[in-house]
């Protein structure tokens, strides 16, 4: 085995050649499968290459046929199952129909012979290797034993109680089937059938002896315990154990909830505690079934709290369940317990806490929603006092209990979810407690403001965590709710809104907090300032249109502060802009006041535009000044706007021309846009309202001239403004004729034209896109 190559290189060479051989072999196998399918489809003889008896390759030929749709085992199973069903039907027909035509000896002989043969045949079949056939015959034999039991009852004991006999027969059959399955362990049917039959004796016996719901529950629970013990050796018994145990616990819970006194609840409590013990034992023995410990923990809570439930009001019954169930959460710290038991106990405590929180929250929600009634009549002082003995007080206690448990769990588990729940539940309980306890209105507002402030402070301190986000949401919800409640009285409105506004302003100035929290606080501060000014104006005898002036002061203050606002400047200015829009809406009822508000808004924008980073507000200032001017002119009844606009347009265009000469990079919109718009736009509005032809004609000629000038000197502003105005004038002039033509044409013409247009556009879609891109590029190259 000497080689001129080094061992490592030769090994690599051998590996490469083996890989090539494997790849070639896979290709040939795939090719062979394809050729086989091709030959079978053609109906020709299939010639296969395979090993001969001696082990050497040989050619073998065989007839080709259609592809088999069912394998031999599946066909065998179908035939055996069908045969077993037919035998079962025949046995049933014989028992029900032909039984009466035979004597007692004949009946006994037939039953004994047929049943014994059916049960003995599987042993012979198994020795010969016919397992599937043995399974089918065994199934028939088991069915025959059921028919034997029925026949014995119908002939030998017709006067016996049917339910009691069924219980005894089920017990006997379960024992017989279990012994049969143990004797023939290869069969898979007898033992599961014995497990199923074993579920019936005790529940049927309880029904036969009229033991009542609790008796049936105990029968189910005992059967489930036996199943659980059997499941250690027979896995099929696990499912019946879970089903019957759950059914027993449901019976116990229903009886506990319907008990009329504590004494009546003791019996269901015993059943539930026994079920809880069974679940804990199952989880202790088998770690994978920790759900049994969870269900058992919930059952134990229902058992203990159910004894006290009949003596309590519904709300306090929820509190009782929480008092019993929440301590189960402490199992998370008990390391001596198995993992499954500990996990199930903690899950049971969490389930009880979640259900209790939902029940308490359902009672608290109406308290929060009731504040909306104040909007029906503001400052009416009609807030009713709550009933201190109603179910709502217990709801607040329930929320606080679950909040405390969630907070403790967040500390010991180091997970964020319990902390979020603790914040939400704690805020809900503390915020609604004074209302539910019937405290005076002033105390209610004081407590709710304190709770809202605490939530806001928590949001500022922990703004980057889940609890901080939840606290911010709670603070916002509390602020909105208490603000609505304050609308019931004037003094309350000013006091509550003033305190909330001051708190929001302080939060916006709190540097260590996250930016989003400070921004939200700044927006709320501007909002409360606006609301206070509106409320102040409402107290006076001023008309609503004059309320706009104090509201506009908010925008002026924010604009004056400017850079001093720091990181919250932009959200504060946006909120101030909304306040400005509100001022315009308030002043819209009187043209003179609207013109004054527009002018003052323009002054505010112009003052803010002095700063380099806010130069864009100069455009808004110009638009507001123009709008104020035209509102004032419209109020004065002016019908010739050109007399006021042309004196402005001419010097504006001259100034723009000089600027373009000094700075060739200046945009035509900056140089000529304001001057052209000052005349063209007002004239266009007047032309659309003018029924004469002189103004549209003059405006159209002027717009055409401006458009041509923009095209000649390649300027965007004249080209686009002039073209838009020219098109609008043309539409105005052609509109009456278009209406006349449309009225004269048949109705089908317009849809047809629209269809032709769509077809044309669709056919040249790509070309239109290229033209649009070229047009956009050409306009962008203009000055």
PDB file of N, CA and C in Angstrom, residues 77-95 114 136-137 139-140 143-144 147:
ATOM      1  N   UNK A  77     -55.745  -4.409   7.181  1.00  0.00           N
ATOM      2  CA  UNK A  77     -56.440  -3.807   8.321  1.00  0.00           C
ATOM      3  C   UNK A  77     -57.886  -3.485   7.979  1.00  0.00           C
ATOM      4  N   UNK A  78     -58.116  -2.990   6.755  1.00  0.00           N
ATOM      5  CA  UNK A  78     -59.491  -2.693   6.349  1.00  0.00           C
ATOM      6  C   UNK A  78     -60.334  -3.957   6.339  1.00  0.00           C
ATOM      7  N   UNK A  79     -59.793  -5.026   5.771  1.00  0.00           N
ATOM      8  CA  UNK A  79     -60.548  -6.277   5.707  1.00  0.00           C
ATOM      9  C   UNK A  79     -60.829  -6.830   7.098  1.00  0.00           C
ATOM     10  N   UNK A  80     -59.841  -6.796   7.980  1.00  0.00           N
ATOM     11  CA  UNK A  80     -60.045  -7.301   9.326  1.00  0.00           C
ATOM     12  C   UNK A  80     -61.052  -6.471  10.110  1.00  0.00           C
ATOM     13  N   UNK A  81     -60.958  -5.159   9.964  1.00  0.00           N
ATOM     14  CA  UNK A  81     -61.912  -4.299  10.662  1.00  0.00           C
ATOM     15  C   UNK A  81     -63.322  -4.541  10.155  1.00  0.00           C
ATOM     16  N   UNK A  82     -63.459  -4.645   8.821  1.00  0.00           N
ATOM     17  CA  UNK A  82     -64.785  -4.911   8.256  1.00  0.00           C
ATOM     18  C   UNK A  82     -65.330  -6.250   8.738  1.00  0.00           C
ATOM     19  N   UNK A  83     -64.465  -7.267   8.796  1.00  0.00           N
ATOM     20  CA  UNK A  83     -64.924  -8.565   9.279  1.00  0.00           C
ATOM     21  C   UNK A  83     -65.352  -8.517  10.724  1.00  0.00           C
ATOM     22  N   UNK A  84     -64.593  -7.802  11.574  1.00  0.00           N
ATOM     23  CA  UNK A  84     -64.966  -7.686  12.982  1.00  0.00           C
ATOM     24  C   UNK A  84     -66.293  -6.961  13.143  1.00  0.00           C
ATOM     25  N   UNK A  85     -66.513  -5.911  12.354  1.00  0.00           N
ATOM     26  CA  UNK A  85     -67.783  -5.182  12.430  1.00  0.00           C
ATOM     27  C   UNK A  85     -68.942  -6.072  12.025  1.00  0.00           C
ATOM     28  N   UNK A  86     -68.760  -6.850  10.948  1.00  0.00           N
ATOM     29  CA  UNK A  86     -69.847  -7.724  10.498  1.00  0.00           C
ATOM     30  C   UNK A  86     -70.166  -8.786  11.547  1.00  0.00           C
ATOM     31  N   UNK A  87     -69.126  -9.348  12.172  1.00  0.00           N
ATOM     32  CA  UNK A  87     -69.364 -10.322  13.231  1.00  0.00           C
ATOM     33  C   UNK A  87     -70.081  -9.692  14.418  1.00  0.00           C
ATOM     34  N   UNK A  88     -69.714  -8.467  14.759  1.00  0.00           N
ATOM     35  CA  UNK A  88     -70.378  -7.794  15.863  1.00  0.00           C
ATOM     36  C   UNK A  88     -71.844  -7.545  15.556  1.00  0.00           C
ATOM     37  N   UNK A  89     -72.135  -7.121  14.322  1.00  0.00           N
ATOM     38  CA  UNK A  89     -73.527  -6.900  13.929  1.00  0.00           C
ATOM     39  C   UNK A  89     -74.307  -8.203  13.969  1.00  0.00           C
ATOM     40  N   UNK A  90     -73.674  -9.276  13.511  1.00  0.00           N
ATOM     41  CA  UNK A  90     -74.361 -10.561  13.538  1.00  0.00           C
ATOM     42  C   UNK A  90     -74.638 -11.007  14.964  1.00  0.00           C
ATOM     43  N   UNK A  91     -73.663 -10.829  15.856  1.00  0.00           N
ATOM     44  CA  UNK A  91     -73.881 -11.206  17.254  1.00  0.00           C
ATOM     45  C   UNK A  91     -74.987 -10.379  17.885  1.00  0.00           C
ATOM     46  N   UNK A  92     -75.015  -9.076  17.592  1.00  0.00           N
ATOM     47  CA  UNK A  92     -76.057  -8.224  18.136  1.00  0.00           C
ATOM     48  C   UNK A  92     -77.429  -8.635  17.620  1.00  0.00           C
ATOM     49  N   UNK A  93     -77.513  -8.928  16.327  1.00  0.00           N
ATOM     50  CA  UNK A  93     -78.797  -9.362  15.765  1.00  0.00           C
ATOM     51  C   UNK A  93     -79.238 -10.685  16.379  1.00  0.00           C
ATOM     52  N   UNK A  94     -78.291 -11.598  16.584  1.00  0.00           N
ATOM     53  CA  UNK A  94     -78.641 -12.879  17.195  1.00  0.00           C
ATOM     54  C   UNK A  94     -79.163 -12.686  18.617  1.00  0.00           C
ATOM     55  N   UNK A  95     -78.507 -11.791  19.373  1.00  0.00           N
ATOM     56  CA  UNK A  95     -78.913 -11.590  20.761  1.00  0.00           C
ATOM     57  C   UNK A  95     -80.288 -10.952  20.853  1.00  0.00           C
ATOM     58  N   UNK A 114     -69.568 -19.445  21.780  1.00  0.00           N
ATOM     59  CA  UNK A 114     -69.145 -18.326  20.913  1.00  0.00           C
ATOM     60  C   UNK A 114     -68.170 -17.411  21.648  1.00  0.00           C
ATOM     61  N   UNK A 136     -58.528  -8.194  15.794  1.00  0.00           N
ATOM     62  CA  UNK A 136     -59.918  -8.097  15.353  1.00  0.00           C
ATOM     63  C   UNK A 136     -60.800  -9.113  16.070  1.00  0.00           C
ATOM     64  N   UNK A 137     -60.321 -10.345  16.182  1.00  0.00           N
ATOM     65  CA  UNK A 137     -61.113 -11.371  16.860  1.00  0.00           C
ATOM     66  C   UNK A 137     -61.252 -11.048  18.340  1.00  0.00           C
ATOM     67  N   UNK A 139     -61.382  -8.070  19.654  1.00  0.00           N
ATOM     68  CA  UNK A 139     -62.400  -7.029  19.766  1.00  0.00           C
ATOM     69  C   UNK A 139     -63.797  -7.629  19.717  1.00  0.00           C
ATOM     70  N   UNK A 140     -63.988  -8.612  18.844  1.00  0.00           N
ATOM     71  CA  UNK A 140     -65.293  -9.281  18.780  1.00  0.00           C
ATOM     72  C   UNK A 140     -65.585 -10.005  20.089  1.00  0.00           C
ATOM     73  N   UNK A 143     -66.690  -7.550  22.721  1.00  0.00           N
ATOM     74  CA  UNK A 143     -68.075  -7.142  22.485  1.00  0.00           C
ATOM     75  C   UNK A 143     -69.041  -8.236  22.905  1.00  0.00           C
ATOM     76  N   UNK A 144     -68.675  -9.494  22.670  1.00  0.00           N
ATOM     77  CA  UNK A 144     -69.551 -10.594  23.066  1.00  0.00           C
ATOM     78  C   UNK A 144     -69.721 -10.660  24.580  1.00  0.00           C
ATOM     79  N   UNK A 147     -72.397  -8.285  25.372  1.00  0.00           N
ATOM     80  CA  UNK A 147     -73.703  -8.843  25.024  1.00  0.00           C
ATOM     81  C   UNK A 147     -74.110  -9.946  26.004  1.00  0.00           C
TER      82      UNK A 147
END
